[in-house]
mmCIF file of N, CA, C and O in Angstrom:
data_model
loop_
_atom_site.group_PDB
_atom_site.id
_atom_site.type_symbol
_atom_site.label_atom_id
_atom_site.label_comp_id
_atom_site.label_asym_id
_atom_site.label_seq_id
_atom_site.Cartn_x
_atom_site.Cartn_y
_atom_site.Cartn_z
ATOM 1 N N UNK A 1 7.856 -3.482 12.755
ATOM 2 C CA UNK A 1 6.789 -2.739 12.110
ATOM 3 C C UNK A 1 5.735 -3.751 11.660
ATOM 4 O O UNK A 1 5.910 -4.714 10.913
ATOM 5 N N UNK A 2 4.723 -3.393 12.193
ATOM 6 C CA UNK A 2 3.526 -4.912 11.794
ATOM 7 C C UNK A 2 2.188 -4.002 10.978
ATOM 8 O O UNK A 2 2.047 -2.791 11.151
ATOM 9 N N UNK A 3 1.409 -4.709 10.216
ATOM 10 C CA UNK A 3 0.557 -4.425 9.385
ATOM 11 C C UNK A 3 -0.336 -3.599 9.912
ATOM 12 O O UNK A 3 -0.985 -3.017 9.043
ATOM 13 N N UNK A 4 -0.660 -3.284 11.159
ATOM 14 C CA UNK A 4 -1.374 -2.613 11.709
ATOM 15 C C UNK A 4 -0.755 -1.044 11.967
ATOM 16 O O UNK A 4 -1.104 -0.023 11.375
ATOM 17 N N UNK A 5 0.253 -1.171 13.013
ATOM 18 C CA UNK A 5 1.307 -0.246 12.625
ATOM 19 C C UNK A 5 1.508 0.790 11.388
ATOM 20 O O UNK A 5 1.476 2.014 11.509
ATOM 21 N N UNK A 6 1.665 0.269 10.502
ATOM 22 C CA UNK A 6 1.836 0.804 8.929
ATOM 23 C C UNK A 6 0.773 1.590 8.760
ATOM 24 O O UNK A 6 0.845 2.801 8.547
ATOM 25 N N UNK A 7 -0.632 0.705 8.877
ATOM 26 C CA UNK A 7 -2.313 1.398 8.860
ATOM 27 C C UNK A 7 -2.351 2.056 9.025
ATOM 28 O O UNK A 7 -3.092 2.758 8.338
ATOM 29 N N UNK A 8 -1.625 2.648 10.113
ATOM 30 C CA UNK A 8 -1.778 3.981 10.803
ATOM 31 C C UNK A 8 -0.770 5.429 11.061
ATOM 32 O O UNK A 8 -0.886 6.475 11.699
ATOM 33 N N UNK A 9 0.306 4.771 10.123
ATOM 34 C CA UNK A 9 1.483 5.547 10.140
ATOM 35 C C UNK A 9 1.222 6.602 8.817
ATOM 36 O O UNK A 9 0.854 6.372 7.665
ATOM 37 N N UNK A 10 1.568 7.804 9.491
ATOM 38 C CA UNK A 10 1.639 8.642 8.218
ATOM 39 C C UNK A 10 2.955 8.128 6.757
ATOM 40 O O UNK A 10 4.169 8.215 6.572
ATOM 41 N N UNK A 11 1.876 7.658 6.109
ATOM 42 C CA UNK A 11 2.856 7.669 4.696
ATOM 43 C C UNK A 11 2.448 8.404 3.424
ATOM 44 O O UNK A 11 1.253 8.575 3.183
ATOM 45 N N UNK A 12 3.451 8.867 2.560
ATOM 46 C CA UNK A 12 3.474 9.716 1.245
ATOM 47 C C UNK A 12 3.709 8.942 0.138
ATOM 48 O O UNK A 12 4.853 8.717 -0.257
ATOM 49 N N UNK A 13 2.357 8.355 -0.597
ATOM 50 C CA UNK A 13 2.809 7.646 -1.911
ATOM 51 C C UNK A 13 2.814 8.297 -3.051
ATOM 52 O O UNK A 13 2.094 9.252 -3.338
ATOM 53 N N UNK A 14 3.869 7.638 -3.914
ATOM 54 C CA UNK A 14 4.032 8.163 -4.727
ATOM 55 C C UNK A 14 4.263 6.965 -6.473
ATOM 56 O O UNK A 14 5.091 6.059 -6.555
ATOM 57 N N UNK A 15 3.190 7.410 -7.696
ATOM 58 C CA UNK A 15 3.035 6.882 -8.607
ATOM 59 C C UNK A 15 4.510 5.587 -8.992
ATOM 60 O O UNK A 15 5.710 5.655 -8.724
ATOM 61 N N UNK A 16 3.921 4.818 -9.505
ATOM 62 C CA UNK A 16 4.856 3.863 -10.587
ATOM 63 C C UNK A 16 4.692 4.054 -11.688
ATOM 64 O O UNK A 16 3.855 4.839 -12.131
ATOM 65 N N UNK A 17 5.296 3.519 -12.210
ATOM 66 C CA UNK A 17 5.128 3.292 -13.938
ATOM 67 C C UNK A 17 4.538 1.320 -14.128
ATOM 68 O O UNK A 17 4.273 0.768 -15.196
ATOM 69 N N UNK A 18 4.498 0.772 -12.921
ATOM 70 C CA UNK A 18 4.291 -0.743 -12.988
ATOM 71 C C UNK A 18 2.919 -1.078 -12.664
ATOM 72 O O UNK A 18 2.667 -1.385 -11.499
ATOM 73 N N UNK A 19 2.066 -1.064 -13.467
ATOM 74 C CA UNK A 19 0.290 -1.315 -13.416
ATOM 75 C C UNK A 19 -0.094 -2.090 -12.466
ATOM 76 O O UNK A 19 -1.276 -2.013 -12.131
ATOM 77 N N UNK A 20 0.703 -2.946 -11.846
ATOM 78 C CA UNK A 20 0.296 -4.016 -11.191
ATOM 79 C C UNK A 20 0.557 -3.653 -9.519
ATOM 80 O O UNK A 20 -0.094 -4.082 -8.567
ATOM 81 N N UNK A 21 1.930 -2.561 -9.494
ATOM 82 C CA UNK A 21 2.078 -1.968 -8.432
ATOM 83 C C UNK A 21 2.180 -0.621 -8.801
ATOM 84 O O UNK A 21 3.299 -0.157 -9.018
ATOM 85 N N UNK A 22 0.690 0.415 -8.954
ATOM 86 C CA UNK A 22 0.930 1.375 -9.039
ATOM 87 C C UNK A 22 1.457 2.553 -7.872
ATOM 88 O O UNK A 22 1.652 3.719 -8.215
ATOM 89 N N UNK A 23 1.609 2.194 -6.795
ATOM 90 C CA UNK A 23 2.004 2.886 -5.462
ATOM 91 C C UNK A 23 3.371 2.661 -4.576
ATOM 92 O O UNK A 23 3.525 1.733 -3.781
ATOM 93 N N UNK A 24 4.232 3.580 -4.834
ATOM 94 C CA UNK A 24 5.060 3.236 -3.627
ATOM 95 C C UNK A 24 5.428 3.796 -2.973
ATOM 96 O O UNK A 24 5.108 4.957 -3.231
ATOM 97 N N UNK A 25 6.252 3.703 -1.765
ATOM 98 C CA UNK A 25 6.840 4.477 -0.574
ATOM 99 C C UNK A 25 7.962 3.482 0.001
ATOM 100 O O UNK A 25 8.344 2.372 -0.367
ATOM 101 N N UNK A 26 8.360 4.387 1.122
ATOM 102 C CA UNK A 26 9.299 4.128 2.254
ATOM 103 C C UNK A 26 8.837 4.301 3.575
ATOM 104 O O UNK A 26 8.236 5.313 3.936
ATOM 105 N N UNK A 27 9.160 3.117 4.481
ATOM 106 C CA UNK A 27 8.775 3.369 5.995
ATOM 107 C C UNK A 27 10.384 2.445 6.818
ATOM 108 O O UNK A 27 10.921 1.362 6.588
ATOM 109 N N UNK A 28 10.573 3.196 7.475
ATOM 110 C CA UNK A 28 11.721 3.003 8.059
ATOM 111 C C UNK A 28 13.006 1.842 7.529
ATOM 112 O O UNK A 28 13.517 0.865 8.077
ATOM 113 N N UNK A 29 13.124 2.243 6.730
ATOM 114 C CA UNK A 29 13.960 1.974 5.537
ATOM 115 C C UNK A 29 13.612 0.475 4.118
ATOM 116 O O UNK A 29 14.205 -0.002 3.152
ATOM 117 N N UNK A 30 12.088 0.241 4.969
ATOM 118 C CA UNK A 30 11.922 -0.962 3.944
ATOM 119 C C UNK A 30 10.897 0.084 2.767
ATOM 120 O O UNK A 30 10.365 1.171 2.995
ATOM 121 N N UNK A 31 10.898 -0.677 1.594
ATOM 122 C CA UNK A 31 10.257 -0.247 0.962
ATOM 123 C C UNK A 31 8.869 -1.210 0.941
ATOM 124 O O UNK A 31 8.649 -2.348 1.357
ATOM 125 N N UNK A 32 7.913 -0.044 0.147
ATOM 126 C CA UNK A 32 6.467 -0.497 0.612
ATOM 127 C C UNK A 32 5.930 -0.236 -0.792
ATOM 128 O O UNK A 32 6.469 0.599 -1.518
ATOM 129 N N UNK A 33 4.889 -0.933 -1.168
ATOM 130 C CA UNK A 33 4.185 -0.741 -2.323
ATOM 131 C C UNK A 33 3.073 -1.693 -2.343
ATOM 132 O O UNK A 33 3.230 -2.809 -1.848
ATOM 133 N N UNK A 34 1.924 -1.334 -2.894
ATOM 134 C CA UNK A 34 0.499 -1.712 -2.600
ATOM 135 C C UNK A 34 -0.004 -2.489 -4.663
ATOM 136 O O UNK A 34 0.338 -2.133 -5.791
ATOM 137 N N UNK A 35 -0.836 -3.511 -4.172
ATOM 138 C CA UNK A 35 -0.569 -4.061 -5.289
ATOM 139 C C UNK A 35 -2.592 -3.666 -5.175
ATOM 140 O O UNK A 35 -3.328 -3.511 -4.200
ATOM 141 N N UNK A 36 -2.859 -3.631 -6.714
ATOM 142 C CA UNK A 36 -4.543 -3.388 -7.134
ATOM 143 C C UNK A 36 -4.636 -4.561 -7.000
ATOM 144 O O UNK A 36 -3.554 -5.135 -7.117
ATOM 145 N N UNK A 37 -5.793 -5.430 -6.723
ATOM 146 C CA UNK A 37 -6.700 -6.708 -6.647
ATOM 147 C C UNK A 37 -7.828 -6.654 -7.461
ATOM 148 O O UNK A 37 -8.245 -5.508 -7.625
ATOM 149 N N UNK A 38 -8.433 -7.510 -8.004
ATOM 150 C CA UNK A 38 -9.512 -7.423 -8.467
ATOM 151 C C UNK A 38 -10.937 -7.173 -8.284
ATOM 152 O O UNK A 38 -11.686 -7.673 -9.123
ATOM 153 N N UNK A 39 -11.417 -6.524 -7.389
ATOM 154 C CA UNK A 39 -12.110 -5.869 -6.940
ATOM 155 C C UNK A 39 -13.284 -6.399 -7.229
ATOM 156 O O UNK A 39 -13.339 -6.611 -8.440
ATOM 157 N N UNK A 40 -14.620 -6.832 -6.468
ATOM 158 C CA UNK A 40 -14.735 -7.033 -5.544
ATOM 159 C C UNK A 40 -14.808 -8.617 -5.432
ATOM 160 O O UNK A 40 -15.481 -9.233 -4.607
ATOM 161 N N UNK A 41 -13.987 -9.163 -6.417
ATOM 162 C CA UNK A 41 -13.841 -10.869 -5.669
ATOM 163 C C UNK A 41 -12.625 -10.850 -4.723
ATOM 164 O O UNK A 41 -12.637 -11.560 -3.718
ATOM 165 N N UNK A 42 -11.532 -10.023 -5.027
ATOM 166 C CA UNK A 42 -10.629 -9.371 -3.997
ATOM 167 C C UNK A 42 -10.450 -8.198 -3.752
ATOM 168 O O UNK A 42 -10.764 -7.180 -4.368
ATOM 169 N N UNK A 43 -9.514 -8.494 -2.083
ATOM 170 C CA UNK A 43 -9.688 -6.952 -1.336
ATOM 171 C C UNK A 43 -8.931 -5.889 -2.542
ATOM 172 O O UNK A 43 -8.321 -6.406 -3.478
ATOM 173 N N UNK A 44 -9.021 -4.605 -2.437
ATOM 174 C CA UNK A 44 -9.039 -3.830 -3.270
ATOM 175 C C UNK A 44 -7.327 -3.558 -3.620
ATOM 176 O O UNK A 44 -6.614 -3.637 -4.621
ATOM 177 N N UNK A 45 -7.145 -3.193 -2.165
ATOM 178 C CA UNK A 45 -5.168 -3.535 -2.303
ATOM 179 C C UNK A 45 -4.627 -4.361 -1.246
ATOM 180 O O UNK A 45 -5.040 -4.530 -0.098
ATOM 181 N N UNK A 46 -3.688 -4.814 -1.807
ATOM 182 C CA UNK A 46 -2.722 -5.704 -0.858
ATOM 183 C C UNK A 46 -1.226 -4.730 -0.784
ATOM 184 O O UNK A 46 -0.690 -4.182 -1.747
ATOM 185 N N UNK A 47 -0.860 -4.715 0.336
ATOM 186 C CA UNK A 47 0.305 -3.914 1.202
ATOM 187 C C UNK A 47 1.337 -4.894 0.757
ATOM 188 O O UNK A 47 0.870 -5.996 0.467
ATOM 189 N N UNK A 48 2.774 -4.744 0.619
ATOM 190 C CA UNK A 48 3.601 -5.348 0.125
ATOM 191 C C UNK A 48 4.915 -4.439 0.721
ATOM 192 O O UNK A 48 5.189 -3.359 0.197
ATOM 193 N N UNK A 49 5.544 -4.870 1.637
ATOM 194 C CA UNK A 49 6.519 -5.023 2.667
ATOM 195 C C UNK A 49 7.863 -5.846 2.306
ATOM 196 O O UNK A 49 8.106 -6.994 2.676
ATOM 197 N N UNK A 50 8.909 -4.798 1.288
ATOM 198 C CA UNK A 50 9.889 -5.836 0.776
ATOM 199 C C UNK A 50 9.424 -7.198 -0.035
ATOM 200 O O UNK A 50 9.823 -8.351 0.129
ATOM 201 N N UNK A 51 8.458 -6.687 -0.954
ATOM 202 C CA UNK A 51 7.825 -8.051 -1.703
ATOM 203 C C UNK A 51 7.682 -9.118 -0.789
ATOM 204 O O UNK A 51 7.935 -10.304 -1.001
ATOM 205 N N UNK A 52 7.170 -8.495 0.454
ATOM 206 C CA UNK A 52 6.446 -9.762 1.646
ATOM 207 C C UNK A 52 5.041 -9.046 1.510
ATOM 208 O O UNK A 52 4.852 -7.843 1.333
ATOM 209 N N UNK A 53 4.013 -10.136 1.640
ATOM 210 C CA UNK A 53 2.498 -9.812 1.027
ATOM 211 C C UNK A 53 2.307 -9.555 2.715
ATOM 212 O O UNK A 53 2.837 -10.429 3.401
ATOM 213 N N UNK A 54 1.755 -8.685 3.306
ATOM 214 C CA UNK A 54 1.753 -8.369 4.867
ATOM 215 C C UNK A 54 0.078 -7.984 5.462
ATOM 216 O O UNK A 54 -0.337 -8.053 6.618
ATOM 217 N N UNK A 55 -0.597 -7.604 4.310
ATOM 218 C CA UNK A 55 -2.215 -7.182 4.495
ATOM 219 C C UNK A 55 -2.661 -7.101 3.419
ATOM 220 O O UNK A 55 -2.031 -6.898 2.381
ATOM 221 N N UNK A 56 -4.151 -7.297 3.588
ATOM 222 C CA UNK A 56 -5.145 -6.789 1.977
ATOM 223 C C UNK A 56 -6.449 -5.801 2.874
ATOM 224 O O UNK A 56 -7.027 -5.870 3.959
ATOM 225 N N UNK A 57 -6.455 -5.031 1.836
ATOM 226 C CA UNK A 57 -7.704 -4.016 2.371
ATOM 227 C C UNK A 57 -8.430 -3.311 1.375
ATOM 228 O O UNK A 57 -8.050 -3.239 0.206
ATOM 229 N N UNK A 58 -9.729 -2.659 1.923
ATOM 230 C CA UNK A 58 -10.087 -1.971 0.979
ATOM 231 C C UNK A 58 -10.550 -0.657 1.141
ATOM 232 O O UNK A 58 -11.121 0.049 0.310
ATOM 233 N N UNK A 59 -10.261 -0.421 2.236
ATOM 234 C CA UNK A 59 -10.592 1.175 2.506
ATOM 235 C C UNK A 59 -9.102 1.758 2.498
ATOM 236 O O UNK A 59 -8.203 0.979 2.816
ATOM 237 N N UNK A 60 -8.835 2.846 2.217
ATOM 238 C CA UNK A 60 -7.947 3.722 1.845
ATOM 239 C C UNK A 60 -7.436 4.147 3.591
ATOM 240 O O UNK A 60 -8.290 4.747 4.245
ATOM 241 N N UNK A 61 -6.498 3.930 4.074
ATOM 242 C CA UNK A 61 -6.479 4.486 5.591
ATOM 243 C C UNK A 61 -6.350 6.097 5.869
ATOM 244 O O UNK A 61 -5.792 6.758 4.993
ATOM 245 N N UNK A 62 -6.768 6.672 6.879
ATOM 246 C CA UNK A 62 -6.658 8.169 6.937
ATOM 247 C C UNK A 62 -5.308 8.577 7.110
ATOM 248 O O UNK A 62 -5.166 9.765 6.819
ATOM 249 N N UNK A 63 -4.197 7.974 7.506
ATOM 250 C CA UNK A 63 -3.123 8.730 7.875
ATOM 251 C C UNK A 63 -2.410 8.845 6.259
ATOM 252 O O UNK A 63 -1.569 9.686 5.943
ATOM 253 N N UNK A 64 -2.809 8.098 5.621
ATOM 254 C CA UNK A 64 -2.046 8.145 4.159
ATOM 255 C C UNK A 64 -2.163 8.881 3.213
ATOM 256 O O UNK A 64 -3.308 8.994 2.776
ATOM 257 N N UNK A 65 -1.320 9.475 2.692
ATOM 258 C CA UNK A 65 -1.316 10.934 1.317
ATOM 259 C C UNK A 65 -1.123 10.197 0.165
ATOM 260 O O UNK A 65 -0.099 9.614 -0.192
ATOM 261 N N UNK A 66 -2.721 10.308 -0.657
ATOM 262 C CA UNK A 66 -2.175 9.698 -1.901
ATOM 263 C C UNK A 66 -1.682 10.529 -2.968
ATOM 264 O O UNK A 66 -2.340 11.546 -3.190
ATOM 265 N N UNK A 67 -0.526 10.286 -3.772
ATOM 266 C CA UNK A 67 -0.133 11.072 -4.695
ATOM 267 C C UNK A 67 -0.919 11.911 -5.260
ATOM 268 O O UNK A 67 -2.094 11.559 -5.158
ATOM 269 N N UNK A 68 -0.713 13.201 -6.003
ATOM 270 C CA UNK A 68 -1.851 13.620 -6.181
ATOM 271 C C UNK A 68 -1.405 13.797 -8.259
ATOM 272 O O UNK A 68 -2.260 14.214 -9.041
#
């Protein structure tokens, strides 16, 4: 599963209670969670793949449901 991959995979996040990683999910059995950056000296979120740092971005991707 590679960072691009993920981009485009339908995923369902869902809230934390951890400010620093407010987002998480599951994709084929690893867990996933997106960390806030400081915006705009950094990208907006960074993707986090088993606490492996895997991408940073700042547009929100279309296949993804954010909690509501």
């Amino acid at each position: 599963m590679t960072a691009d991959q993920l981009m485009k995979q339908k995923l369902e996040w869902v809230k934390t209670s951890d400010p620093l990683h407010p987002l998480r999910t599951k994709a084929e059995g690893k867990e996933l969670r997106l960390r806030i950056g400081d915006f705009p000296e950094e990208s907006m979120y960074t993707l986090l793949v088993d606490d492996q740092e895997v991408t940073e971005f700042d547009d929100w991707p279309k296949a993804w449901v954010r909690p509501r």
